[in-house]
Coordinates of C-alpha atoms in Angstrom, one line a residue:
Chain R
M1 CA 0.0 0.0 0.0
K2 CA 1.2 3.6 -1.0
V3 CA 0.8 6.6 1.3
L4 CA 1.0 10.2 0.1
V5 CA 2.0 12.7 2.8
P6 CA 1.6 16.4 1.9
V7 CA 4.0 18.8 3.8
K8 CA 4.2 22.7 4.0
R9 CA 7.2 24.9 4.7
V10 CA 6.0 27.4 7.1
V11 CA 7.6 29.9 9.4
D12 CA 9.1 28.1 12.5
Y13 CA 6.6 27.7 15.3
N14 CA 9.0 29.5 17.8
V15 CA 9.2 32.7 15.6
K16 CA 7.0 35.6 16.7
V17 CA 5.9 37.1 13.3
R18 CA 5.6 40.8 12.8
V19 CA 3.2 42.6 10.6
K20 CA 4.7 44.5 7.9
S21 CA 4.4 48.4 8.3
D22 CA 2.4 48.7 4.9
H23 CA -0.2 46.0 6.1
T24 CA 0.4 43.8 3.1
G25 CA 1.2 40.8 5.2
V26 CA 3.6 39.5 7.8
D27 CA 7.4 39.8 7.4
I28 CA 8.8 36.4 6.7
A29 CA 12.1 37.6 4.9
N30 CA 15.0 36.3 6.9
V31 CA 13.0 34.4 9.4
K32 CA 13.5 30.7 10.2
M33 CA 11.3 28.3 8.2
S34 CA 10.5 24.7 9.1
M35 CA 8.2 21.9 8.4
N36 CA 4.7 22.6 9.7
P37 CA 4.6 20.6 13.0
F38 CA 1.3 18.7 12.2
D39 CA 3.0 17.6 8.9
E40 CA 6.0 16.2 10.8
I41 CA 3.5 14.2 12.7
A42 CA 2.0 13.0 9.3
V43 CA 5.4 12.0 8.0
E44 CA 6.2 10.2 11.3
E45 CA 2.8 8.3 11.2
A46 CA 3.5 7.0 7.6
T47 CA 7.0 6.1 8.4
R48 CA 5.7 4.1 11.3
L49 CA 3.0 2.4 9.2
K50 CA 5.8 1.5 6.7
E51 CA 8.1 0.1 9.5
S52 CA 5.0 -2.0 10.8
G53 CA 4.9 -3.6 7.3
A54 CA 1.4 -2.3 6.5
V55 CA 2.8 0.3 3.8
T56 CA 5.3 -0.3 1.2
E57 CA 5.9 3.2 0.1
V58 CA 5.7 6.8 1.5
V59 CA 5.6 9.7 -1.0
A60 CA 6.1 13.1 0.4
V61 CA 4.7 15.9 -1.6
S62 CA 4.7 19.7 -1.3
C63 CA 3.3 22.7 -3.1
G64 CA 5.1 26.0 -3.2
T65 CA 8.4 27.9 -4.0
A66 CA 11.7 26.0 -5.0
Q67 CA 12.8 26.3 -1.2
S68 CA 10.2 23.8 -0.3
Q69 CA 12.6 21.4 -1.6
E70 CA 14.4 21.6 2.0
T71 CA 11.1 20.5 3.7
L72 CA 10.8 17.7 1.4
R73 CA 14.3 16.6 2.1
T74 CA 13.4 16.6 5.8
A75 CA 10.6 14.5 5.1
L76 CA 12.8 12.0 3.2
A77 CA 15.3 12.1 6.0
I78 CA 12.4 11.2 8.4
G79 CA 11.6 8.1 6.3
A80 CA 9.8 9.1 3.1
D81 CA 10.9 7.0 0.1
R82 CA 10.7 9.7 -2.5
A83 CA 9.2 13.3 -2.9
A84 CA 7.4 15.6 -5.4
L85 CA 7.3 19.2 -5.5
V86 CA 4.6 21.2 -7.3
Q87 CA 6.6 24.4 -7.8
T88 CA 5.1 27.8 -8.0
D89 CA 5.5 31.4 -6.9
V90 CA 1.9 32.1 -6.7
E91 CA 0.4 32.3 -3.4
L92 CA -1.3 29.1 -2.8
Q93 CA -4.7 28.9 -0.9
P94 CA -6.2 25.6 0.6
L95 CA -8.6 25.0 -2.4
A96 CA -5.7 25.3 -4.8
V97 CA -3.3 23.0 -2.8
A98 CA -6.3 20.4 -2.6
K99 CA -6.8 20.5 -6.3
L100 CA -2.9 20.1 -6.8
L101 CA -3.0 17.3 -4.4
K102 CA -5.9 15.6 -6.1
A103 CA -3.9 15.7 -9.3
L104 CA -0.8 14.1 -7.7
V105 CA -3.2 11.4 -6.0
D106 CA -4.7 10.7 -9.5
K107 CA -1.0 10.2 -10.8
E108 CA 0.3 8.2 -7.8
Q109 CA -2.8 6.1 -6.9
P110 CA -2.1 6.0 -3.0
Q111 CA -4.5 4.2 -0.7
L112 CA -4.1 6.7 2.1
V113 CA -3.2 10.4 2.2
I114 CA -2.2 11.7 5.8
L115 CA -2.0 15.5 6.1
G116 CA -1.5 17.8 9.1
K117 CA -4.8 19.1 10.6
Q118 CA -3.8 22.6 9.9
A119 CA -0.7 24.8 9.0
I120 CA 0.5 27.1 11.8
D121 CA 0.7 30.0 9.2
D122 CA -2.8 30.4 7.6
D123 CA -4.5 28.4 10.4
A124 CA -7.2 27.4 7.9
N125 CA -7.6 23.8 8.7
Q126 CA -9.4 23.0 5.4
T127 CA -6.8 21.2 3.0
G128 CA -7.4 17.6 4.0
Q129 CA -11.1 17.9 4.1
M130 CA -11.1 19.7 0.5
L131 CA -8.9 17.0 -0.8
A132 CA -11.2 14.1 0.6
A133 CA -14.2 16.0 -1.0
L134 CA -12.5 16.5 -4.5
L135 CA -11.6 12.7 -4.4
E136 CA -14.9 11.6 -2.9
W137 CA -13.0 9.7 -0.4
P138 CA -13.9 9.5 3.4
Q139 CA -12.0 11.6 5.9
A140 CA -10.9 11.3 9.4
T141 CA -9.8 14.6 10.8
F142 CA -7.8 15.4 13.9
A143 CA -6.6 11.9 14.3
S144 CA -4.9 10.7 17.5
K145 CA -4.8 7.0 16.7
V146 CA -4.8 5.1 13.3
E147 CA -5.2 1.3 12.9
L148 CA -4.7 0.4 9.3
A149 CA -6.2 -2.9 8.1
A150 CA -6.3 -4.4 4.5
D151 CA -9.2 -2.5 3.3
S152 CA -10.2 -0.2 6.0
V153 CA -8.7 2.2 8.6
T154 CA -9.9 2.9 12.0
V155 CA -9.3 6.3 13.4
T156 CA -9.7 7.7 16.8
R157 CA -10.4 11.5 16.5
E158 CA -10.1 14.4 19.0
V159 CA -13.4 16.1 19.2
D160 CA -14.8 18.8 21.5
G161 CA -15.6 17.0 24.7
G162 CA -13.6 13.8 24.0
L163 CA -12.7 11.2 21.6
E164 CA -14.5 9.6 18.8
T165 CA -13.7 6.5 16.8
I166 CA -14.8 6.1 13.2
K167 CA -14.0 3.5 10.5
L168 CA -13.3 4.3 6.8
S169 CA -13.2 2.3 3.9
L170 CA -9.9 2.7 1.9
P171 CA -8.8 4.8 0.1
A172 CA -9.3 7.6 2.6
V173 CA -7.7 10.9 3.8
I174 CA -6.6 11.5 7.4
T175 CA -5.5 14.6 9.1
T176 CA -3.2 14.5 12.1
D177 CA -3.8 16.0 15.7
L178 CA -0.9 16.7 18.0
R179 CA -1.1 13.5 20.0
L180 CA -0.9 11.0 17.3
N181 CA 2.7 10.4 17.9
E182 CA 6.0 12.3 18.7
P183 CA 8.0 12.7 15.5
R184 CA 11.7 11.4 15.6
Y185 CA 14.8 13.4 15.4
V186 CA 16.4 13.1 11.9
T187 CA 20.0 11.9 12.2
L188 CA 23.0 13.1 10.2
P189 CA 23.3 9.7 8.2
N190 CA 19.7 9.9 7.3
I191 CA 20.0 13.6 6.2
M192 CA 22.9 12.4 3.9
K193 CA 20.8 9.3 2.5
A194 CA 17.9 11.8 1.9
K195 CA 20.1 13.8 -0.5
K196 CA 20.2 10.7 -2.8
K197 CA 16.5 10.1 -2.9
T198 CA 14.3 10.9 -5.9
L199 CA 12.6 14.5 -6.0
D200 CA 10.4 15.2 -9.0
T201 CA 9.2 18.6 -9.8
Y202 CA 6.1 19.7 -11.4
T203 CA 4.5 23.0 -12.1
P204 CA 0.5 23.7 -11.8
E205 CA 0.3 23.9 -15.5
D206 CA 1.9 20.4 -15.8
L207 CA -1.0 19.0 -13.7
G208 CA -3.7 21.2 -15.4
V209 CA -4.7 23.1 -12.2
D210 CA -5.6 26.6 -11.9
V211 CA -4.2 28.0 -8.6
K212 CA -5.3 31.6 -8.8
P213 CA -6.2 32.7 -5.3
R214 CA -9.9 32.9 -4.6
L215 CA -9.7 35.2 -1.5
T216 CA -8.1 38.5 -1.7
V217 CA -6.2 39.7 1.4
L218 CA -7.1 43.3 1.7
K219 CA -4.8 44.1 4.7
V220 CA -3.0 42.6 7.6
T221 CA -2.9 44.2 10.8
E222 CA -1.6 43.7 14.3
P223 CA -4.1 42.3 16.9
A224 CA -5.2 45.0 19.6
A225 CA -2.6 45.2 22.1
R226 CA -3.7 44.5 25.6
S227 CA -3.1 47.4 28.0
A228 CA -0.3 46.8 30.5
G229 CA -1.2 44.8 33.5
V230 CA 0.1 45.2 37.1
M231 CA 2.1 42.8 39.4
V232 CA 0.5 42.4 42.7
P233 CA 2.6 41.4 45.7
D234 CA 0.3 38.9 47.3
V235 CA -2.9 37.0 47.3
A236 CA -5.0 39.5 49.5
T237 CA -4.1 42.3 46.9
L238 CA -5.0 40.1 44.0
V239 CA -8.4 39.1 45.5
E240 CA -9.1 42.8 46.4
K241 CA -8.3 43.9 42.9
L242 CA -10.3 41.3 41.2
K243 CA -13.5 42.2 43.4
N244 CA -13.1 46.1 43.4
E245 CA -11.0 47.1 40.2
A246 CA -12.0 44.3 37.7
K247 CA -15.2 43.4 39.4
V248 CA -15.1 39.9 38.0
I249 CA -15.7 38.0 41.3
Chain C
M1 CA -29.2 37.4 0.5
S2 CA -30.1 34.2 2.2
I3 CA -27.9 32.7 4.9
L4 CA -27.8 29.2 6.1
V5 CA -26.3 28.4 9.6
I6 CA -25.5 24.7 10.2
A7 CA -26.8 23.9 13.7
E8 CA -24.3 22.0 16.0
H9 CA -26.0 19.5 18.4
D10 CA -26.0 16.0 19.8
N11 CA -29.4 15.0 18.6
A12 CA -31.0 16.1 21.9
Q13 CA -29.8 19.6 22.5
L14 CA -28.7 22.5 20.5
N15 CA -25.1 23.3 21.3
P16 CA -24.7 27.1 22.3
A17 CA -22.1 27.6 19.6
T18 CA -24.9 27.6 17.1
L19 CA -26.3 30.9 18.7
N20 CA -23.0 32.6 18.1
A21 CA -22.9 31.6 14.5
V22 CA -26.6 32.9 14.2
A23 CA -25.4 36.2 15.6
A24 CA -22.7 36.4 12.9
A25 CA -25.3 35.6 10.3
A26 CA -27.5 38.5 11.6
L27 CA -24.9 40.9 10.6
L28 CA -25.1 39.7 7.0
G29 CA -28.8 39.8 6.6
S30 CA -32.1 39.0 8.2
D31 CA -33.2 35.9 5.9
I32 CA -31.5 33.4 8.4
H33 CA -32.3 29.6 8.0
V34 CA -30.8 27.0 10.2
L35 CA -30.1 23.4 9.0
V36 CA -30.6 20.7 11.7
A37 CA -29.0 17.4 10.2
G38 CA -29.4 14.6 12.7
S39 CA -31.4 11.5 13.9
G40 CA -34.3 11.9 16.3
A41 CA -33.4 15.6 16.5
R42 CA -36.8 17.1 16.6
A43 CA -36.2 18.8 19.8
V44 CA -33.0 20.3 18.5
A45 CA -35.0 21.9 15.6
E46 CA -37.7 23.3 17.9
A47 CA -34.9 24.9 20.2
A48 CA -33.5 26.3 16.7
A49 CA -36.7 27.6 15.7
A50 CA -37.0 29.7 19.0
V51 CA -33.8 31.4 18.4
A52 CA -34.4 35.0 17.8
G53 CA -33.7 36.2 14.2
V54 CA -34.1 32.7 12.7
Q55 CA -36.7 32.7 9.7
K56 CA -36.9 29.1 8.8
V57 CA -35.5 25.7 10.2
I58 CA -34.7 22.8 7.9
L59 CA -34.8 19.5 9.7
A60 CA -33.0 16.5 8.0
D61 CA -33.7 13.6 10.0
G62 CA -32.3 10.2 9.4
A63 CA -30.0 7.3 10.3
S64 CA -27.2 8.4 8.1
L65 CA -27.1 11.7 10.0
A66 CA -27.0 10.2 13.7
D67 CA -23.3 10.6 14.3
G68 CA -22.3 13.6 12.3
L69 CA -20.2 11.7 9.9
A70 CA -18.5 14.5 7.5
E71 CA -19.4 12.7 4.2
N72 CA -23.2 12.4 4.8
V73 CA -23.5 15.8 6.8
A74 CA -21.7 17.7 3.8
A75 CA -24.0 15.9 1.2
Q76 CA -27.0 17.0 3.3
V77 CA -25.7 20.7 3.3
I78 CA -24.9 20.7 -0.5
S79 CA -28.3 19.5 -1.3
V80 CA -29.7 22.9 -0.1
A81 CA -26.6 25.1 -0.7
P82 CA -27.4 26.5 -4.1
A83 CA -30.2 28.5 -2.4
Y84 CA -28.0 30.5 -0.3
T85 CA -25.4 33.2 -0.5
H86 CA -23.7 32.4 2.8
I87 CA -23.3 29.0 4.6
L88 CA -22.0 29.4 8.3
F89 CA -20.7 26.8 10.6
P90 CA -19.5 27.4 14.2
A91 CA -15.9 26.8 14.3
T92 CA -16.2 23.8 16.4
S93 CA -14.5 20.4 15.8
A94 CA -17.7 19.3 14.0
G95 CA -17.8 22.5 11.9
K96 CA -14.2 22.6 11.0
N97 CA -14.6 18.8 9.9
V98 CA -17.5 19.5 7.6
A99 CA -17.2 23.0 6.2
P100 CA -14.2 22.5 4.0
R101 CA -15.7 19.4 2.5
V102 CA -18.6 21.5 1.6
A103 CA -16.7 24.3 0.0
A104 CA -14.7 22.1 -2.0
K105 CA -17.7 20.4 -3.4
L106 CA -19.0 23.9 -4.3
D107 CA -15.7 24.7 -5.7
V108 CA -15.5 27.9 -3.4
A109 CA -12.9 29.1 -1.0
Q110 CA -13.7 28.8 2.7
V111 CA -13.0 31.6 5.1
S112 CA -12.0 29.9 8.4
D113 CA -12.5 31.2 12.0
I114 CA -13.9 34.8 11.3
L115 CA -13.7 37.3 14.0
S116 CA -15.8 40.0 12.5
V117 CA -18.1 40.8 9.5
E118 CA -16.9 43.8 7.6
S119 CA -19.4 43.4 4.8
A120 CA -21.3 40.6 3.0
D121 CA -18.0 39.5 1.3
T122 CA -15.2 40.8 3.6
F123 CA -14.3 39.3 7.0
T124 CA -11.5 39.5 9.5
R125 CA -9.6 36.3 10.6
P126 CA -6.7 35.5 12.7
I127 CA -3.5 34.0 11.1
Y128 CA -0.2 33.0 12.7
A129 CA -1.6 31.8 16.0
G130 CA -3.5 35.3 16.4
N131 CA -0.4 37.2 15.9
A132 CA -1.8 39.0 12.9
I133 CA -5.5 39.7 11.8
A134 CA -6.1 39.4 8.1
T135 CA -9.1 41.2 6.3
V136 CA -10.1 38.9 3.5
Q137 CA -12.5 39.4 0.7
S138 CA -14.3 36.6 -1.1
A139 CA -15.5 37.0 -4.8
D140 CA -17.2 33.6 -4.7
S141 CA -20.9 33.3 -5.3
I142 CA -21.5 31.1 -2.1
K143 CA -19.3 32.0 1.0
V144 CA -18.5 29.1 3.3
I145 CA -17.5 30.5 6.4
T146 CA -16.7 29.2 10.0
V147 CA -17.4 31.6 13.0
R148 CA -15.1 31.8 15.9
T149 CA -17.9 31.6 18.5
T150 CA -16.0 33.7 21.1
A151 CA -15.9 36.7 18.8
F152 CA -19.8 37.0 18.6
D153 CA -22.3 37.5 21.3
P154 CA -24.7 34.6 21.2
A155 CA -28.1 35.3 19.7
A156 CA -31.1 35.2 22.3
S157 CA -32.2 31.5 22.5
Q158 CA -36.0 32.6 22.9
G159 CA -38.1 35.1 21.0
G160 CA -38.1 33.4 17.4
S161 CA -40.9 31.5 16.0
A162 CA -39.5 29.9 12.8
A163 CA -41.4 27.3 10.8
I164 CA -39.8 23.9 10.7
E165 CA -39.6 22.3 7.4
E166 CA -38.7 18.7 7.0
Q167 CA -36.4 17.3 4.4
A168 CA -35.3 13.8 3.5
A169 CA -32.0 12.7 4.8
V170 CA -29.5 11.9 2.3
A171 CA -28.3 8.2 1.8
D172 CA -25.4 7.0 3.7
S173 CA -22.1 7.2 1.7
G174 CA -21.2 3.7 2.8
R175 CA -17.6 4.9 2.9
S176 CA -17.3 5.6 6.7
S177 CA -19.1 4.3 9.8
F178 CA -19.1 5.3 13.6
V179 CA -17.6 3.0 16.1
G180 CA -17.7 4.7 19.3
R181 CA -17.4 7.9 21.4
E182 CA -15.6 8.6 24.6
L183 CA -16.8 11.7 26.2
A184 CA -15.2 13.3 29.3
K185 CA -17.8 13.6 32.0
S186 CA -17.8 16.7 33.8
D187 CA -20.2 18.8 36.3
R188 CA -18.2 21.9 35.4
P189 CA -19.3 24.5 32.8
D190 CA -18.4 23.9 29.2
L191 CA -14.7 25.2 28.6
A192 CA -15.6 27.0 25.4
S193 CA -18.6 29.0 27.0
A194 CA -17.7 29.3 30.7
S195 CA -17.5 32.8 32.1
A196 CA -14.3 31.9 34.1
V197 CA -11.6 29.5 33.3
V198 CA -8.9 28.1 35.6
S199 CA -5.9 26.6 33.5
G200 CA -3.0 24.8 34.6
G201 CA 0.3 24.1 32.9
R202 CA 3.5 22.1 33.4
G203 CA 4.2 23.9 36.6
L204 CA 1.6 21.8 38.4
G205 CA 4.0 18.8 38.1
S206 CA 1.6 16.0 38.0
A207 CA -1.9 14.8 37.5
E208 CA -2.5 14.7 41.3
N209 CA -1.3 18.2 41.6
F210 CA -3.6 19.3 38.9
K211 CA -6.6 18.4 41.3
L212 CA -5.3 21.5 43.4
L213 CA -7.1 23.6 40.7
D214 CA -10.4 22.0 41.5
G215 CA -11.1 24.1 44.7
L216 CA -10.2 27.3 43.0
A217 CA -12.4 26.3 40.0
D218 CA -15.2 25.5 42.4
K219 CA -15.1 28.7 44.1
L220 CA -15.3 30.7 40.9
G221 CA -17.8 28.4 39.1
A222 CA -15.2 28.1 36.4
A223 CA -14.3 25.5 33.9
L224 CA -10.8 23.8 33.9
G225 CA -8.3 24.2 31.1
A226 CA -4.7 23.2 30.5
S227 CA -1.8 24.2 28.3
R228 CA -0.4 21.8 25.8
A229 CA 2.5 20.9 28.0
A230 CA 0.2 19.8 30.7
V231 CA -2.0 17.6 28.3
D232 CA 1.1 16.1 26.8
A233 CA 2.5 15.2 30.0
G234 CA -0.8 13.4 30.9
Y235 CA -1.7 15.8 33.7
A236 CA -5.1 16.9 32.1
P237 CA -7.3 15.2 29.2
N238 CA -6.7 16.6 25.9
D239 CA -10.1 18.3 25.5
W240 CA -9.0 20.6 28.1
Q241 CA -6.3 22.1 25.9
V242 CA -6.6 25.9 25.4
G243 CA -4.5 27.3 22.5
Q244 CA -4.0 27.5 18.6
T245 CA -4.7 23.9 18.2
G246 CA -7.0 23.4 21.1
K247 CA -9.9 25.5 22.2
I248 CA -10.3 29.1 21.8
V249 CA -11.8 30.9 25.0
A250 CA -12.7 34.3 25.9
P251 CA -14.2 34.3 29.5
Q252 CA -14.5 37.1 31.8
L253 CA -11.9 35.9 34.0
Y254 CA -9.0 33.5 32.9
V255 CA -6.6 32.4 35.6
A256 CA -3.3 30.8 34.3
V257 CA -1.5 28.8 36.8
G258 CA 1.9 27.4 36.3
I259 CA 1.7 28.4 32.5
S260 CA 4.7 30.0 30.8
G261 CA 2.6 31.5 28.1
A262 CA 3.9 30.3 24.8
I263 CA 2.4 32.0 21.6
Q264 CA 0.4 28.8 20.8
H265 CA -1.3 29.0 24.2
L266 CA -1.8 32.9 24.1
A267 CA -3.6 32.4 20.9
G268 CA -6.2 30.6 22.7
M269 CA -7.0 32.8 25.5
K270 CA -5.8 36.4 25.0
D271 CA -9.1 37.8 24.3
S272 CA -10.2 37.0 28.0
K273 CA -11.5 40.2 29.7
V274 CA -9.4 39.7 32.8
I275 CA -6.2 37.5 32.7
V276 CA -4.5 36.5 36.0
A277 CA -1.2 34.7 36.0
I278 CA 0.5 33.0 38.7
N279 CA 4.0 31.7 38.0
K280 CA 7.1 31.8 39.8
D281 CA 9.4 32.8 36.9
P282 CA 9.0 36.7 36.6
E283 CA 10.3 36.6 33.0
A284 CA 7.4 34.2 32.0
P285 CA 5.9 35.5 28.8
I286 CA 2.4 35.2 30.4
F287 CA 2.9 38.1 32.4
S288 CA 3.1 40.3 29.1
V289 CA -0.7 39.7 28.7
A290 CA -1.7 39.3 32.3
D291 CA -3.8 42.2 33.9
Y292 CA -2.9 40.9 37.2
G293 CA 0.5 39.0 37.7
L294 CA 1.6 37.2 40.9
V295 CA 5.0 35.9 41.0
A296 CA 4.9 33.2 43.5
D297 CA 5.0 29.3 44.0
L298 CA 1.6 28.1 43.0
F299 CA 1.6 25.4 45.7
Q300 CA 1.6 28.1 48.4
V301 CA -0.7 30.6 46.7
L302 CA -3.5 28.2 45.6
P303 CA -4.8 27.1 49.1
E304 CA -4.4 30.8 50.1
L305 CA -6.4 31.9 47.2
E306 CA -9.1 29.5 47.5
K307 CA -9.4 30.6 51.3
A308 CA -9.6 34.3 50.3
L309 CA -12.3 33.7 48.0

């Protein structure tokens, strides 16, 4: 069984981004970029499925600029067998990415696609569901446990209020939640080996997909700042302030 | 302009998140319909019909919709979608699961987690864990939107008298099935809608110590929350997680105990009215958003605080 794992290059999760002064976006020039954390979990899960013998090949894919190659190399170092990049300088929104991924799925014919539940830059939480819809495949979002059988997959999902388990017939789309697994560190020998693995490059035109953005970003602003707080010396002062100043208790 | 709101429910009760979505819909227009897709969900439809501002309730009742499987619920929404200009879901785990599926089938972009309605096609939404707010405009004929519930005051649950129209439920997709559900039982208020929240972090040190928060939460009538660090360490169940990838809360009072305040956590609580931080590290980033900060050992302060309330 083949698994496709889409990954995204995003601003590293530890970076506190700044809004550009002209309000056209956030300043991501010269900031550290990494693989989206949820995608690392997806690559790890696919690799573990391969190590368990249930999966024969893991293909990592990414859509974006040429620099996304670095992200794919990371996926290859974790354990993906080969990679594909859909290269474009156009700003890609989830619907466009879902269409590109559908084209790659049509080409590769995997039984399972594992994505992260959301990217930490646009916080959209859409691509996996959209891909499932376009393929007319079933979906299991926010997965915290995945059990793969020959023709079905049983997934425990994190939902408001607890956990829910559903069973999907294959082929299917899964999106990962934080607690699905702990991604491994990539080792130097694996980074070296990853450089030799195949990385194919396509363009949206090759795949016949129109990637024009559907949403126009009119402006990007800083969130309203909170007014500076005060430090209180002890519990008595805290309670007094909450009662008489903030009037919340 | 006709607006469809997808009701969130458990087949017995209307989830209050729906009321926030109706409030967002009311900013777009007055022709508001609510779709209740479920099984044996007549009571939910009646509750939705009583919500102020709702003009019509569509009740699709059938076994295929019993467990909210995305494939079936999305198909139900799509069957009525062409009649609407806007389709709104509350940005709950169920809404986030189904909405993009609907959008992709309609070949439209989805606007996630809106914070405000600027006009019929322009909305604001947070990006980068809430560190920036984007104003986005949609040119699509149908706008599929998820609504951040804490950003809109709920519509009144009484005062409406909408007609209930029944509709046949879609056939089961046959591709997915429901196996089971494990819901955490709690007598406390629901985290997402509580007026006070007491949250613990890694500083608590263990699951036993986490129980120290119970007394304080009881005194305040508060829901319990947790940081990702506390959840990952097994101190608290994962549905307590507050943050970018957990629940977004905006209570009147948020008490952060032993939480450093990583940006991912702040994204989930910085719109709270009053934030209190208790941490022994005076450099902890949580103090940058706290209205009242107390640098102290939480194990000394918690019993004192409980006594003082």
